[in-house]
Amino acid sequence: MLWTANTIMRKFSSSSAYYQNKLKLALIGQSLFGQEVYTNLRKQGHKVVGVFTVPDKDGKADPLAVVAEKDGTPVFKFPRWRVKGKPIPEVVEAYKAVGAELNVMPFCSQFIPMNVIDFPKHGSIIYHPSILPRHRGASAINWTLIEGDKKAGFSIFWADDGLDTGPILLQKECPVEPNDTVDTLYNRFLFPEGIKAMVEAVQLIADGKAPKIPQSEDGASYEGIQKKSNAKVNMAQPTEVIHNWIRGHDKVPGAWAIIDGKPVTLYSSSMLSGSVPTGQPIEVEGASQPGLIAKSGLILFGSDGKALQVKNLQFEDGKMIPASKYFSSEETASLDLTDDEKKMAEEIRVIWKGILSNVPAIDDTTDFFKSGAASMDVVRLVEELKQKCGGVQLQNEDVYMATTFQSFIQMFVRRLRGEDQEEELVIDYVTKDINNMTVKMPHQCFINGKFEDAEDGKTYNTVNPTDGSVICKVSYASVADVDRAVSAAKEAFDNGPWGKMNPRDRGRLLYRLADLMEEHQEELATIETIDSGAVYTLALKTHVGMSIQTFRYFAGWCDKIQGSTIPINQARPNRNLTFTKKEPLGVCAIVIPWNYPLMMLAWKSAACLAAGNTLVLKPAQVTPLTALKFAELTVKAGIPKGVINIVPGSGGLVGQRMSDHPDIRKLGFTGSTPIGKQIMKSCAVSNLKKVSLELGGKSPLIIFSDCDMDKAVRMGMSSVYFNKGENCIAAGRLFVEESIHDEYIRRVVEEIKKMKIGDPLDRSTDHGPQNHKAHLDKLVEYCEIGVKEGAMLVYGGRQVDRPGFFMEPTVFTDVEDHMFIAKEESFGPVMVVSKFKDGDVDGVLSRANNTEFGLASGVFTRDINKAMYVSERLEAGTVFVNTYNKTDVAAPFGGFKQSGFGKDLGEEALHEYLRTKAVTVEY
């Protein structure tokens, strides 16, 4: 009965949309947009009684027609609705016969008569990609960019007898990013949000709640379709105006200029931030100064002296080249094909013929686009070839670069042979002469194997905590950058060589990466020191040293990941074999903290990569530089593009998008417990992505009177002050047996007074600056609360009187269990000490476990029985006995309770990035 009741409730809940008001609809239009609107309206329970779309082109139906015909929906393909301005009676009668209550026009290139527009009970609604009344007409998205609008959007309006003048039903808007193109605006907002809005609009009409807001003529504009003849760039304008003109005409009709005495069409423009790269000068008609052909593209200058960059150029004969190749664009000598390559060329000829069905025969001079191919045909060609030739790296852009059959075959063969290698990695380094060396630091996003500015050009300062000075500006990634990074990682996993690579070869690349990290260990340690405040000697040994060990350890695991065979009951008379396979998850996201920037990267990404995944990683906003240097080394190691992507930026923007992204299958996070909870919630709501969390701690360290006092003092101090206390497993609370308490505190204070506080690059420094100013302020406040609540401040508790973010090593005693500092993590150099009665083992265990955290713990005693008794009862993921901070790449690391779940390091870490598939075979 309970099962039945639950089933009924599920049916009722899942069908709630069905019982809303629904309409009979006629869809008039075309394109993928129309297809998606059609599909989503039907999902919502509306009945589409007829689809009116364009005739087949070259034997291929429009996407809207394809899906409607598959569903059995009546489809009409009228070439036109009017002749000489008058409706065609039989067309109108065929339309009226379907009995629609509302016309929905998601994208329509035909002129529809008013007796069709007004015929349904509810009239007609139209989608228009601008915020009406601005940019009426057929090129609204283009003009949004050309005019430099700061906002884009769309309108759904009631059709009338004017041109985009009907009353508004609803509008939505989005910001225009500095380097947005027609494609990015459409794909990011106008397409996905437009589909949702069309469905919303129809439901509002069905419910009788749809407004009709008259359009104002204030600010109204109408712009016609641009022609090639008037798309010439006026170079005597500010750079941003030129940039807007180019991107507003990309890809149709294409803005052009006279360059080197020839008309050249310009594609893929972006504003240039940072220094202008070096390049070979080239004459640009009407420009205030010559352009430059640089490794990154064509650099153009406006009248204000600022610069923009153009990625691709197209000549009058239709040939398109990367702008960086302008001076080497002469045809490469033809290749002599092997017999196998000739056979493959004929197979490709068949694919071309299947797409260009209107062409009698495909010869060497057949031009893909002049023969009628469109953008969807480019996608089909690329995907068919990827399917046929697994592992080939082919992009849509490659088709635009080699448009004739002969040039395409030449390009394709070179790609297969490996002769068409990637360009040398271009890095706009920030360099500093420091620590007796010159360090070279990348500072841009690393996406799909390239360093590039954030899409919106935003940057932020990363600061040296030793003196508060700005090290450099770092790209501040946007949601669009995360989306590009995820797309690159997904492509690398689904279609790139990484997903098809022999595991042993994958391990070889990770070994090579570890070797490169070792070659650059002094530079990495120096960058880590100036960006995070870590003492250089510790950065060299632990931050960098353990990172190298981690990659070597997991490189060795690549070819040892195994499933198992499982004996099951046989399905007699047949027999069965059941086995399991361990498979990578796909695209993984990794969000790392600021206390060990490189080491936390290594702990998570090494296991992720060894398992065969690709990744998008967000370094902490305040410590991005070693992650970006690491990205440079991955390219040198030969790791394919798209496998590793680094997007510096804010957690609220970049981290949140990672949590929400539907193509990410796993997120690994190290950070605070409140943020971990938010991430877990977002991951569940988005697509139930797998999560591992290493969160806050308040690790207890119990010191018994029978301990080795010298060792307990030394290790106890290390448990608190290691890495300036910015250590996830730091002993947040020390319990010292009463009989040795005073002696222990006296000796600790004596040792603190010997510690040298100062420049972390000085090899004799013991204690460096805290990571950033906000954290220092939080530590000072933490100590003030401790004093206010009555704890005894024995030493420290203040900021050091010197430049930078230095905190005195601090000791509190007489800390009672109810106090704030007894319960909350400081994440800094603050020793919090409580005493316990001699011999009260169970009592101190109860106090030690009285916390919601359970990351680490420790005990010091010479009594092995007591040590084992305590270690068994401490509720923590790691227990140290007569030592502390002793982690190893082979030992699993992770917490209990609100310190998170999942493991870093060791074999168990691999399972965080794998899934288990069971396969049963009957034979």
mmCIF file with all atom_site columns, C-alpha atoms in Angstrom, residues 478-545:
data_model
loop_
_atom_site.group_PDB
_atom_site.id
_atom_site.type_symbol
_atom_site.label_atom_id
_atom_site.label_alt_id
_atom_site.label_comp_id
_atom_site.label_asym_id
_atom_site.label_entity_id
_atom_site.label_seq_id
_atom_site.pdbx_PDB_ins_code
_atom_site.Cartn_x
_atom_site.Cartn_y
_atom_site.Cartn_z
_atom_site.occupancy
_atom_site.B_iso_or_equiv
_atom_site.pdbx_formal_charge
_atom_site.auth_seq_id
_atom_site.auth_comp_id
_atom_site.auth_asym_id
_atom_site.auth_atom_id
_atom_site.pdbx_PDB_model_num
ATOM 1  C CA . SER A 1 478 ? 34.223 35.157 -16.019 1.00 0.00 ? 478 SER A CA 1
ATOM 2  C CA . VAL A 1 479 ? 31.427 32.619 -16.335 1.00 0.00 ? 479 VAL A CA 1
ATOM 3  C CA . ALA A 1 480 ? 32.060 32.616 -20.092 1.00 0.00 ? 480 ALA A CA 1
ATOM 4  C CA . ASP A 1 481 ? 35.712 31.670 -19.460 1.00 0.00 ? 481 ASP A CA 1
ATOM 5  C CA . VAL A 1 482 ? 34.637 28.759 -17.263 1.00 0.00 ? 482 VAL A CA 1
ATOM 6  C CA . ASP A 1 483 ? 32.259 27.619 -20.002 1.00 0.00 ? 483 ASP A CA 1
ATOM 7  C CA . ARG A 1 484 ? 35.061 27.760 -22.582 1.00 0.00 ? 484 ARG A CA 1
ATOM 8  C CA . ALA A 1 485 ? 37.381 25.845 -20.272 1.00 0.00 ? 485 ALA A CA 1
ATOM 9  C CA . VAL A 1 486 ? 34.774 23.147 -19.631 1.00 0.00 ? 486 VAL A CA 1
ATOM 10 C CA . SER A 1 487 ? 34.052 22.913 -23.348 1.00 0.00 ? 487 SER A CA 1
ATOM 11 C CA . ALA A 1 488 ? 37.783 22.454 -24.043 1.00 0.00 ? 488 ALA A CA 1
ATOM 12 C CA . ALA A 1 489 ? 38.072 19.803 -21.323 1.00 0.00 ? 489 ALA A CA 1
ATOM 13 C CA . LYS A 1 490 ? 35.023 17.960 -22.624 1.00 0.00 ? 490 LYS A CA 1
ATOM 14 C CA . GLU A 1 491 ? 36.334 18.010 -26.181 1.00 0.00 ? 491 GLU A CA 1
ATOM 15 C CA . ALA A 1 492 ? 39.722 16.747 -24.969 1.00 0.00 ? 492 ALA A CA 1
ATOM 16 C CA . PHE A 1 493 ? 38.058 13.912 -23.056 1.00 0.00 ? 493 PHE A CA 1
ATOM 17 C CA . ASP A 1 494 ? 35.497 12.925 -25.702 1.00 0.00 ? 494 ASP A CA 1
ATOM 18 C CA . ASN A 1 495 ? 37.505 13.361 -28.890 1.00 0.00 ? 495 ASN A CA 1
ATOM 19 C CA . GLY A 1 496 ? 41.126 14.169 -28.063 1.00 0.00 ? 496 GLY A CA 1
ATOM 20 C CA . PRO A 1 497 ? 44.105 11.835 -27.755 1.00 0.00 ? 497 PRO A CA 1
ATOM 21 C CA . TRP A 1 498 ? 43.991 11.865 -23.932 1.00 0.00 ? 498 TRP A CA 1
ATOM 22 C CA . GLY A 1 499 ? 40.843 9.748  -23.735 1.00 0.00 ? 499 GLY A CA 1
ATOM 23 C CA . LYS A 1 500 ? 42.222 7.194  -26.195 1.00 0.00 ? 500 LYS A CA 1
ATOM 24 C CA . MET A 1 501 ? 45.766 7.126  -24.823 1.00 0.00 ? 501 MET A CA 1
ATOM 25 C CA . ASN A 1 502 ? 47.353 3.953  -23.524 1.00 0.00 ? 502 ASN A CA 1
ATOM 26 C CA . PRO A 1 503 ? 47.452 4.305  -19.699 1.00 0.00 ? 503 PRO A CA 1
ATOM 27 C CA . ARG A 1 504 ? 51.192 3.661  -19.681 1.00 0.00 ? 504 ARG A CA 1
ATOM 28 C CA . ASP A 1 505 ? 51.697 6.533  -22.113 1.00 0.00 ? 505 ASP A CA 1
ATOM 29 C CA . ARG A 1 506 ? 49.573 8.719  -19.859 1.00 0.00 ? 506 ARG A CA 1
ATOM 30 C CA . GLY A 1 507 ? 51.830 7.796  -16.960 1.00 0.00 ? 507 GLY A CA 1
ATOM 31 C CA . ARG A 1 508 ? 54.886 8.639  -19.047 1.00 0.00 ? 508 ARG A CA 1
ATOM 32 C CA . LEU A 1 509 ? 53.546 12.178 -19.582 1.00 0.00 ? 509 LEU A CA 1
ATOM 33 C CA . LEU A 1 510 ? 52.909 12.602 -15.847 1.00 0.00 ? 510 LEU A CA 1
ATOM 34 C CA . TYR A 1 511 ? 56.444 11.408 -15.072 1.00 0.00 ? 511 TYR A CA 1
ATOM 35 C CA . ARG A 1 512 ? 57.755 13.956 -17.578 1.00 0.00 ? 512 ARG A CA 1
ATOM 36 C CA . LEU A 1 513 ? 55.675 16.648 -15.903 1.00 0.00 ? 513 LEU A CA 1
ATOM 37 C CA . ALA A 1 514 ? 57.132 15.741 -12.508 1.00 0.00 ? 514 ALA A CA 1
ATOM 38 C CA . ASP A 1 515 ? 60.640 15.935 -13.990 1.00 0.00 ? 515 ASP A CA 1
ATOM 39 C CA . LEU A 1 516 ? 59.919 19.408 -15.373 1.00 0.00 ? 516 LEU A CA 1
ATOM 40 C CA . MET A 1 517 ? 58.582 20.532 -11.994 1.00 0.00 ? 517 MET A CA 1
ATOM 41 C CA . GLU A 1 518 ? 61.821 19.307 -10.446 1.00 0.00 ? 518 GLU A CA 1
ATOM 42 C CA . GLU A 1 519 ? 63.878 21.197 -13.039 1.00 0.00 ? 519 GLU A CA 1
ATOM 43 C CA . HIS A 1 520 ? 61.950 24.361 -12.164 1.00 0.00 ? 520 HIS A CA 1
ATOM 44 C CA . GLN A 1 521 ? 61.633 23.721 -8.427  1.00 0.00 ? 521 GLN A CA 1
ATOM 45 C CA . GLU A 1 522 ? 63.606 26.800 -7.330  1.00 0.00 ? 522 GLU A CA 1
ATOM 46 C CA . GLU A 1 523 ? 61.530 29.042 -9.587  1.00 0.00 ? 523 GLU A CA 1
ATOM 47 C CA . LEU A 1 524 ? 58.274 27.437 -8.404  1.00 0.00 ? 524 LEU A CA 1
ATOM 48 C CA . ALA A 1 525 ? 59.323 27.796 -4.758  1.00 0.00 ? 525 ALA A CA 1
ATOM 49 C CA . THR A 1 526 ? 60.233 31.438 -5.296  1.00 0.00 ? 526 THR A CA 1
ATOM 50 C CA . ILE A 1 527 ? 56.866 32.184 -6.917  1.00 0.00 ? 527 ILE A CA 1
ATOM 51 C CA . GLU A 1 528 ? 55.104 30.312 -4.096  1.00 0.00 ? 528 GLU A CA 1
ATOM 52 C CA . THR A 1 529 ? 56.991 32.374 -1.527  1.00 0.00 ? 529 THR A CA 1
ATOM 53 C CA . ILE A 1 530 ? 56.210 35.793 -2.958  1.00 0.00 ? 530 ILE A CA 1
ATOM 54 C CA . ASP A 1 531 ? 52.573 34.901 -3.703  1.00 0.00 ? 531 ASP A CA 1
ATOM 55 C CA . SER A 1 532 ? 51.644 33.001 -0.516  1.00 0.00 ? 532 SER A CA 1
ATOM 56 C CA . GLY A 1 533 ? 54.211 34.091 2.098   1.00 0.00 ? 533 GLY A CA 1
ATOM 57 C CA . ALA A 1 534 ? 55.576 30.572 2.616   1.00 0.00 ? 534 ALA A CA 1
ATOM 58 C CA . VAL A 1 535 ? 59.130 30.460 3.954   1.00 0.00 ? 535 VAL A CA 1
ATOM 59 C CA . TYR A 1 536 ? 61.307 29.599 0.949   1.00 0.00 ? 536 TYR A CA 1
ATOM 60 C CA . THR A 1 537 ? 62.956 26.556 2.515   1.00 0.00 ? 537 THR A CA 1
ATOM 61 C CA . LEU A 1 538 ? 59.541 25.120 3.389   1.00 0.00 ? 538 LEU A CA 1
ATOM 62 C CA . ALA A 1 539 ? 58.193 26.013 -0.058  1.00 0.00 ? 539 ALA A CA 1
ATOM 63 C CA . LEU A 1 540 ? 61.105 24.186 -1.663  1.00 0.00 ? 540 LEU A CA 1
ATOM 64 C CA . LYS A 1 541 ? 60.836 21.052 0.494   1.00 0.00 ? 541 LYS A CA 1
ATOM 65 C CA . THR A 1 542 ? 57.093 20.751 1.074   1.00 0.00 ? 542 THR A CA 1
ATOM 66 C CA . HIS A 1 543 ? 55.022 23.000 -1.207  1.00 0.00 ? 543 HIS A CA 1
ATOM 67 C CA . VAL A 1 544 ? 57.035 22.033 -4.287  1.00 0.00 ? 544 VAL A CA 1
ATOM 68 C CA . GLY A 1 545 ? 58.861 18.907 -3.157  1.00 0.00 ? 545 GLY A CA 1
#
